[in-house]
Coordinates of C-alpha atoms and ligand atoms in Angstrom, one line a residue:
X457 CA -3.4 34.9 -9.3
X458 CA -6.1 31.8 -9.6
X459 CA -8.8 33.1 -7.9
X460 CA -11.2 29.7 -9.0
X461 CA -8.9 27.4 -7.7
X462 CA -8.8 29.1 -4.2
X463 CA -12.5 28.5 -3.9
X464 CA -12.8 25.2 -5.9
X465 CA -13.0 21.9 -3.8
X466 CA -13.4 19.6 -6.7
X467 CA -9.7 18.3 -6.5
X468 CA -10.9 16.5 -3.3
X469 CA -14.1 15.8 -2.8
X470 CA -14.9 14.1 -5.9
X471 CA -14.3 11.6 -3.6
X472 CA -18.1 12.1 -2.9
X473 CA -19.2 11.6 -6.7
X474 CA -20.9 8.4 -5.9
X475 CA -23.0 9.8 -2.8
X476 CA -23.9 13.1 -4.4
X477 CA -25.5 10.9 -7.2
X478 CA -27.4 8.7 -5.1
X479 CA -28.4 11.6 -3.4
X480 CA -29.6 13.3 -6.1
X481 CA -31.7 10.4 -7.3
X482 CA -33.6 10.0 -4.2
X483 CA -34.5 13.8 -3.9
X484 CA -35.5 13.6 -7.2
X485 CA -37.9 10.5 -7.0
X486 CA -39.0 12.0 -3.7
X487 CA -40.0 15.3 -6.0
X488 CA -41.6 13.4 -8.3
X489 CA -44.0 11.8 -6.1
X490 CA -44.8 14.7 -4.3
X491 CA -45.6 16.2 -7.7
X492 CA -43.4 18.8 -7.1
X493 CA -41.6 17.9 -10.8
X494 CA -43.5 15.8 -13.2
X495 CA -42.6 11.8 -13.7
X496 CA -41.1 12.0 -17.1
X497 CA -38.8 14.9 -15.8
X498 CA -37.8 12.8 -13.0
X499 CA -37.2 9.8 -15.5
X500 CA -35.1 12.2 -17.4
X501 CA -33.1 13.2 -14.7
X502 CA -32.4 9.5 -13.0
X503 CA -31.4 8.4 -16.4
X504 CA -29.0 11.0 -16.7
X505 CA -27.8 10.6 -13.2
X506 CA -27.3 7.0 -13.7
X507 CA -25.2 7.4 -17.1
X508 CA -22.7 9.8 -15.0
X509 CA -22.8 7.4 -12.2
X510 CA -21.6 4.7 -14.3
X511 CA -19.3 6.8 -16.6
X512 CA -17.7 8.3 -13.5
X513 CA -16.9 4.7 -12.0
X514 CA -15.9 3.9 -15.1
X515 CA -13.1 6.8 -15.2
X516 CA -14.5 8.6 -18.6
X517 CA -15.6 11.9 -16.9
X518 CA -13.2 14.3 -15.6
X519 CA -15.0 16.6 -13.4
X520 CA -14.1 20.4 -13.3
X521 CA -15.3 23.6 -11.4
X522 CA -16.4 24.5 -8.3
X523 CA -17.2 21.2 -6.7
X524 CA -18.7 18.4 -7.7
X525 CA -22.2 19.3 -6.9
X526 CA -21.6 21.9 -9.6
X527 CA -19.4 19.8 -11.4
X528 CA -22.1 16.6 -11.9
X529 CA -25.3 19.4 -12.6
X530 CA -23.3 20.8 -15.0
X531 CA -22.3 17.4 -16.6
X532 CA -26.2 16.4 -16.2
X533 CA -27.4 19.6 -18.3
X534 CA -24.8 18.8 -20.9
X535 CA -26.9 15.1 -21.1
X536 CA -30.2 16.2 -20.6
X537 CA -30.2 19.6 -21.4
X538 CA -32.3 22.7 -19.4
X539 CA -34.6 20.1 -17.6
X540 CA -31.3 18.9 -15.1
X541 CA -32.0 22.4 -13.4
X542 CA -35.5 20.9 -11.9
X543 CA -33.0 18.6 -9.7
X544 CA -32.2 21.4 -7.4
X545 CA -35.7 22.8 -6.5
X546 CA -36.3 22.5 -2.8
X547 CA -32.5 22.1 -1.6
X548 CA -29.2 24.2 -1.7
X549 CA -26.0 22.9 -1.7
X550 CA -25.5 23.7 2.1
X551 CA -27.8 20.8 2.8
X552 CA -26.9 18.5 -0.4
X553 CA -22.9 18.9 0.8
X554 CA -23.8 17.3 4.1
X555 CA -26.3 14.5 2.6
X556 CA -22.8 13.5 0.6
X557 CA -20.8 13.4 3.3
X558 CA -23.1 11.3 5.7
X559 CA -23.4 8.8 3.5
X560 CA -20.0 8.6 2.6
X561 CA -19.1 8.6 6.4
X562 CA -21.9 5.9 7.0
X563 CA -20.2 3.5 4.7
X564 CA -16.6 4.5 5.5
X565 CA -17.3 3.9 9.3
X566 CA -19.1 0.2 8.5
X567 CA -15.4 -0.5 7.1
X568 CA -13.5 0.7 9.8
X569 CA -15.6 -1.2 12.5
X570 CA -15.0 -4.2 10.2
X571 CA -11.2 -3.4 9.9
X572 CA -10.8 -3.1 13.7
X573 CA -12.4 -6.4 14.3
X574 CA -10.0 -7.5 12.3
X575 CA -7.0 -6.4 14.1
X576 CA -8.7 -7.3 17.2
X577 CA -8.4 -11.2 15.8
X578 CA -4.9 -10.7 15.0
X579 CA -3.9 -9.7 18.5
X580 CA -6.4 -12.9 19.9
X581 CA -4.4 -15.1 17.9
X582 CA -1.1 -14.4 18.7
X583 CA -2.3 -14.4 22.6
X584 CA -3.9 -17.4 22.0
X585 CA -0.8 -19.0 20.1
X586 CA 1.7 -17.8 23.0
X587 CA -1.0 -18.2 26.0
X588 CA 1.4 -19.1 28.8
X589 CA 4.6 -17.0 27.9
X590 CA 5.7 -15.2 30.9
X591 CA 7.3 -11.5 30.6
X592 CA 8.7 -9.0 33.2
X593 CA 5.7 -6.4 33.1
X594 CA 6.4 -2.7 33.2
X595 CA 5.5 0.3 34.8
X596 CA 7.8 3.4 33.7
X597 CA 9.7 0.9 31.4
X598 CA 11.2 -0.8 34.7
X599 CA 10.7 -4.3 35.2
X600 CA 8.2 -4.5 38.0
X601 CA 5.9 -7.5 38.1
X602 CA 6.0 -11.0 36.1
X603 CA 2.8 -11.4 33.9
X604 CA 1.7 -13.3 31.4
X605 CA 2.7 -12.0 27.4
X606 CA -0.8 -13.0 26.5
X607 CA -2.5 -10.9 29.7
X608 CA 0.0 -7.8 28.1
X609 CA -0.7 -7.8 24.6
X610 CA -4.7 -8.5 24.9
X611 CA -4.6 -5.0 26.4
X612 CA -4.7 -3.8 23.4
X613 CA -7.8 -5.9 22.1
X614 CA -9.8 -3.8 25.0
X615 CA -8.6 -0.9 23.6
X616 CA -9.7 -1.8 20.3
X617 CA -12.7 -2.9 21.6
X618 CA -13.5 0.5 23.1
X619 CA -12.7 2.0 19.7
X620 CA -15.4 -0.2 17.7
X621 CA -18.3 0.8 20.4
X622 CA -17.2 4.2 19.9
X623 CA -17.3 4.3 16.1
X624 CA -20.5 2.6 16.4
X625 CA -22.1 5.2 18.5
X626 CA -20.6 7.8 16.3
X627 CA -22.5 6.6 13.5
X628 CA -25.7 7.1 15.4
X629 CA -25.2 10.3 14.8
X630 CA -24.0 10.8 11.2
X631 CA -27.4 8.6 10.4
X632 CA -29.2 11.7 10.2
X633 CA -30.8 12.7 6.8
X634 CA -30.0 16.6 6.7
X635 CA -31.5 16.9 3.2
X636 CA -35.1 19.4 3.0
X637 CA -33.0 21.6 5.2
X638 CA -32.1 23.6 2.1
X639 CA -30.4 26.6 2.5
X640 CA -30.7 27.0 6.3
X641 CA -34.5 27.8 6.6
X642 CA -36.1 25.0 5.1
X643 CA -38.0 25.1 2.0
X644 CA -41.6 26.3 0.8
X645 CA -42.3 22.8 -1.6
X646 CA -44.3 20.4 0.2
X647 CA -41.4 17.9 0.5
X648 CA -41.5 14.3 2.2
X649 CA -37.8 14.1 3.9
X650 CA -38.7 10.7 5.1
X651 CA -39.0 9.3 1.8
X652 CA -35.7 10.6 1.2
X653 CA -34.4 9.2 4.4
X654 CA -35.8 5.7 3.8
X655 CA -34.8 5.7 0.2
X656 CA -30.9 6.3 1.2
X657 CA -31.5 4.0 4.2
X658 CA -31.2 6.9 7.1
X659 CA -33.1 5.9 9.9
X660 CA -33.6 9.3 10.9
X661 CA -34.1 13.1 9.6
X662 CA -32.8 16.0 11.1
X663 CA -34.8 18.4 13.4
X664 CA -33.6 21.9 13.4
X665 CA -32.7 23.4 9.5
X666 CA -30.5 25.8 10.8
X667 CA -28.4 23.2 13.1
X668 CA -28.6 21.2 10.1
X669 CA -26.4 23.3 7.6
X670 CA -24.0 24.3 10.4
X671 CA -23.0 21.1 12.5
X672 CA -20.0 19.6 11.4
X673 CA -20.4 17.7 14.9
X674 CA -20.0 14.4 13.3
X675 CA -17.4 14.8 11.6
X676 CA -15.3 16.1 14.8
X677 CA -16.9 13.3 16.6
X678 CA -15.7 10.9 13.8
X679 CA -11.8 12.6 13.8
X680 CA -11.4 12.4 17.4
X681 CA -12.7 8.7 17.3
X682 CA -9.8 8.0 15.0
X683 CA -7.3 10.0 16.7
X684 CA -8.1 7.9 19.8
X685 CA -7.9 4.9 18.1
X686 CA -4.4 5.9 16.0
X687 CA -3.0 7.0 19.6
X688 CA -3.9 3.4 20.7
X689 CA -2.2 1.8 17.6
X690 CA 0.7 4.0 18.1
X691 CA 1.3 2.5 21.9
X692 CA 1.2 -1.0 20.3
X693 CA 3.6 -0.2 17.5
X694 CA 5.8 1.7 20.3
X695 CA 5.6 -1.5 22.2
X696 CA 6.9 -3.0 18.9
X697 CA 9.4 -1.4 18.3
X698 CA 10.8 -1.6 21.8
X699 CA 10.1 -5.4 21.8
X700 CA 12.5 -5.9 18.9
X701 CA 15.3 -4.2 19.9
X702 CA 18.3 -6.3 20.6
X703 CA 18.1 -5.0 24.2
X704 CA 14.6 -6.3 24.6
X705 CA 14.4 -9.4 21.9
X706 CA 10.8 -10.3 23.2
X707 CA 9.3 -10.3 19.6
X708 CA 10.5 -10.9 16.2
X709 CA 8.4 -9.5 12.9
X710 CA 8.3 -10.9 9.3
X711 CA 11.0 -9.3 7.0
X712 CA 8.0 -7.8 5.4
X713 CA 7.5 -5.6 8.2
X714 CA 10.8 -4.6 8.5
X715 CA 13.2 -2.8 6.3
X716 CA 17.2 -2.7 6.1
X717 CA 19.7 -0.3 6.4
X718 CA 21.9 1.0 3.5
X719 CA 24.5 1.3 5.5
X720 CA 24.5 -1.3 8.1
X721 CA 23.9 -4.8 6.9
X722 CA 22.7 -6.5 10.0
X723 CA 19.6 -3.8 10.3
X724 CA 16.2 -5.1 10.4
X725 CA 14.2 -1.3 11.4
X726 CA 10.7 -1.7 12.2
X727 CA 9.5 0.7 10.1
X728 CA 6.1 0.2 9.6
X729 CA 5.5 0.1 13.3
X730 CA 7.6 3.5 13.0
X731 CA 5.3 4.9 10.4
X732 CA 2.2 3.8 12.5
X733 CA 3.4 5.6 15.2
X734 CA 4.4 8.5 13.2
X735 CA 0.9 8.5 11.2
X736 CA -1.0 9.0 14.6
X737 CA 0.7 12.9 14.1
X738 CA -1.9 13.4 11.1
X739 CA -5.1 12.1 12.7
X740 CA -4.6 14.6 16.0
X741 CA -3.9 17.8 13.3
X742 CA -6.8 16.7 11.4
X743 CA -9.3 16.7 14.5
X744 CA -7.5 20.0 15.9
X745 CA -7.9 21.6 12.1
X746 CA -11.7 21.2 12.2
X747 CA -12.2 22.1 15.9
X748 CA -10.2 25.2 14.8
X749 CA -11.8 25.7 11.8
X750 CA -15.5 25.6 13.4
X751 CA -15.1 27.4 16.5
X752 CA -15.1 31.3 15.4
X753 CA -18.4 30.6 13.1
X754 CA -21.7 32.2 13.2
X755 CA -25.0 30.6 12.2
X756 CA -25.7 29.0 9.3
X757 CA -23.4 28.0 6.6
X758 CA -19.7 29.4 6.1
X759 CA -17.6 28.8 3.5
X760 CA -15.0 27.4 5.5
X761 CA -17.2 24.4 6.4
X762 CA -15.7 23.4 2.5
X763 CA -12.2 22.9 5.0
X764 CA -14.2 19.9 6.6
X765 CA -13.4 17.3 3.9
X766 CA -9.7 17.2 3.3
X767 CA -9.3 16.9 7.3
X768 CA -12.0 14.1 6.8
X769 CA -10.9 12.0 3.8
X770 CA -6.9 12.1 5.2
X771 CA -8.3 10.9 8.4
X772 CA -10.6 8.0 6.9
X773 CA -7.6 6.7 4.4
X774 CA -4.8 6.9 7.2
X775 CA -6.7 5.3 9.8
X776 CA -7.6 2.3 7.3
X777 CA -4.0 2.1 6.1
X778 CA -2.7 1.8 10.0
X779 CA -5.5 -0.9 10.9
X780 CA -4.7 -2.7 7.5
X781 CA -0.8 -2.8 8.2
X782 CA -1.3 -3.3 12.2
X783 CA -3.2 -6.4 11.5
X784 CA -1.3 -7.7 9.0
X785 CA 1.9 -6.8 11.0
X786 CA 0.6 -8.4 14.3
X787 CA -0.1 -11.9 12.2
X788 CA 3.8 -12.2 12.1
X789 CA 4.6 -11.8 15.7
X790 CA 7.0 -14.5 16.8
X791 CA 7.5 -14.3 20.7
X792 CA 11.0 -15.2 21.9
X793 CA 9.6 -16.6 25.3
X794 CA 13.2 -17.5 26.9
X795 CA 13.9 -14.4 26.3
X796 CA 11.2 -12.6 28.0
X797 CA 11.0 -15.3 31.0
X798 CA 15.2 -15.0 31.5
X799 CA 14.3 -10.9 31.3
X800 CA 12.4 -11.3 34.5
X801 CA 15.6 -12.1 36.5
X802 CA 16.7 -8.5 36.3
X803 CA 15.3 -5.9 38.8
X804 CA 14.0 -8.3 41.5
X805 CA 10.3 -8.5 40.2
X806 CA 9.0 -10.7 42.9
X807 CA 9.2 -8.1 45.6
X808 CA 5.8 -7.6 45.9
X809 CA 5.3 -11.6 46.1
X810 CA 7.8 -11.4 48.6
X811 CA 6.1 -8.8 50.4
X812 CA 2.7 -10.5 50.0
X813 CA 5.0 -13.7 51.9
X814 CA 5.5 -11.7 54.7
X815 CA 1.6 -10.1 55.2
X816 CA 0.3 -13.2 54.9
X817 CA 2.2 -14.1 57.9
X818 CA 0.5 -11.5 59.9
X819 CA 3.0 -8.5 59.2
X820 CA 0.7 -5.3 58.1
X821 CA 1.8 -4.7 54.4
X822 CA 3.4 -1.6 54.7
X823 CA 6.0 -2.8 57.2
X824 CA 6.7 -5.9 54.5
X825 CA 7.0 -3.2 52.0
X826 CA 9.8 -1.8 54.0
X827 CA 11.5 -4.8 54.9
X828 CA 11.6 -6.1 51.4
X829 CA 13.0 -2.7 50.4
X830 CA 16.2 -3.4 52.8
X831 CA 16.8 -6.9 51.4
X832 CA 16.8 -5.6 48.0
X833 CA 19.6 -3.0 48.9
X834 CA 21.5 -5.5 50.7
X835 CA 21.1 -8.2 47.5
X836 CA 22.6 -5.1 45.4
X837 CA 25.1 -4.5 47.7
X838 CA 26.3 -8.0 47.4
X839 CA 25.8 -8.7 43.9
X840 CA 23.0 -11.3 44.8
X841 CA 19.6 -12.3 43.8
X842 CA 16.7 -13.2 46.2
X843 CA 17.6 -17.1 44.9
X844 CA 20.9 -16.4 46.3
X845 CA 20.1 -15.8 49.8
X846 CA 20.3 -18.6 52.2
X847 CA 17.5 -19.0 55.1
X848 CA 19.5 -17.5 57.6
X849 CA 19.7 -14.3 56.0
X850 CA 16.4 -14.0 55.0
X851 CA 15.5 -14.4 58.7
X852 CA 17.9 -11.5 59.3
X853 CA 15.5 -9.7 57.5
X854 CA 12.5 -11.1 59.5
X855 CA 11.6 -14.2 61.3
X856 CA 8.7 -14.6 60.0
X857 CA 10.5 -16.2 56.7
X858 CA 10.4 -19.8 56.8
X859 CA 11.5 -22.2 54.0
X860 CA 8.7 -21.5 52.4
X861 CA 10.0 -18.2 51.1
X862 CA 11.9 -20.1 48.5
X863 CA 8.6 -21.3 47.0
X864 CA 7.7 -17.9 46.4
X865 CA 10.7 -17.2 43.6
X866 CA 9.2 -18.6 40.9
X867 CA 8.1 -16.4 38.2
X868 CA 5.2 -18.4 36.9
X869 CA 3.7 -19.1 39.6
X870 CA 3.7 -15.3 41.0
X871 CA 1.3 -15.0 37.8
X872 CA -0.7 -18.0 38.7
X873 CA -1.3 -16.7 42.1
X874 CA -2.8 -13.9 40.4
X875 CA -6.6 -15.4 40.1
X876 CA -8.2 -12.1 40.5
X877 CA -10.9 -11.2 37.8
X878 CA -9.2 -9.8 34.9
X879 CA -5.4 -10.8 36.3
X880 CA -2.8 -12.3 34.8
X881 CA -3.2 -16.0 36.1
X882 CA -3.8 -18.5 33.1
X883 CA -7.2 -18.9 34.2
X884 CA -8.2 -15.4 34.1
X885 CA -6.7 -14.9 31.0
X886 CA -8.6 -17.4 29.0
X887 CA -11.8 -16.3 30.7
X888 CA -10.9 -12.8 29.4
X889 CA -10.1 -14.1 26.1
X890 CA -13.2 -15.7 25.6
X891 CA -14.8 -12.7 26.6
X892 CA -13.1 -10.3 24.0
Ligands
LIG1608 N1 -18.3 23.3 -2.0 C1 -18.9 23.5 -0.7 C2 -18.4 23.1 0.4 O1 -18.0 21.9 0.8 C3 -20.5 23.7 -0.9 C4 -21.5 24.1 -0.2 C5 -21.4 25.7 -1.0 N2 -22.5 26.6 -0.2 C6 -22.7 27.7 -0.6 N3 -23.3 28.5 -0.1 N4 -21.6 28.4 -1.1 O2 -19.2 23.7 1.7

């Protein structure tokens, strides 16, 4: 039985090395400024920390021990002797670990927000390039109404825009400096927490030392934001998977984003899209993991909280990979506009347009709806489409039908009629593209 290994987090919190060192340097500067330690001791400590930082960046140090925080201090002691112990004045690992996590997450949110922007750009480019292609829109995955492909595709851009706003909002809760809470009660030393905050680029300091060391809300919020973003990417991936199938054939991806089968030579499988969909399970798992880990904890710090790191790191890496692959894959989307348009012929997708036609002639919409329902049944029974019906046949269902009904039976025209704000007409889509 390896008891040390059970309590150790060094295998993964080594990721926080840089942030722990930056935090310790700022803390040490503050201790000297507030005359809690001497300037010359502070200098030794800071020089030592900088040398550790350099060596860790070039991979020269193998950190071992309980966690990265104790490990760095032990390394510092090796390099500068007993004076290293002064660095831990007026702090505890409880606030130290939070400082490193918050610094780390601030950087990562910045990267994620940029990557979301990149994916939105990729979506916009595909929409822009295929602005006027018409496809069947779906509900229940059944052909429903004609829609511009660009309109449909841009909806994912709006989802991602909301995700971006959520991450930026989450950043406000991450951007709070915890150090100086010490174990949980604060410290008797005359520290200057605002100095440390300024030094490290935090815009606020935390208000309650007990809450500070007990709080993992900012991580849970972040993991939720990752879950929601991955859900959106997963839905887009699902759409791509369906659309690349032979039955749909709406789009094709570059071969870089498909793989062959070892037995069926014709296959082009959308594995990348499938893995985006699959990895969504992880981000949900990480969120549930943290929520569950926290639910029964009394205040303040408990060692359970060490379990916050692996889900956090996993979600950060997973979501960055998902965004990278999504935007690169979307960049290669080629659409088959003929296939989209011909697919509109299935499923009487102009039924609503015909009902609207009758409605504009004074028939109440509900009645018009029933009349068109009967026409659809008639067509199915007689193996006809709307286009095959003569004016005499139309008139059998309602006297209000005129020759002008034939003008309604046009998929593109149907999309053009929907000029309502946020609708699928070309002008509305151009407007939203600009806004996005
Ligand atoms: N590795 C620990 C963690 O991540 C550091 C805090 C340890 N604090 C303590 N009181 N044992 O939570």
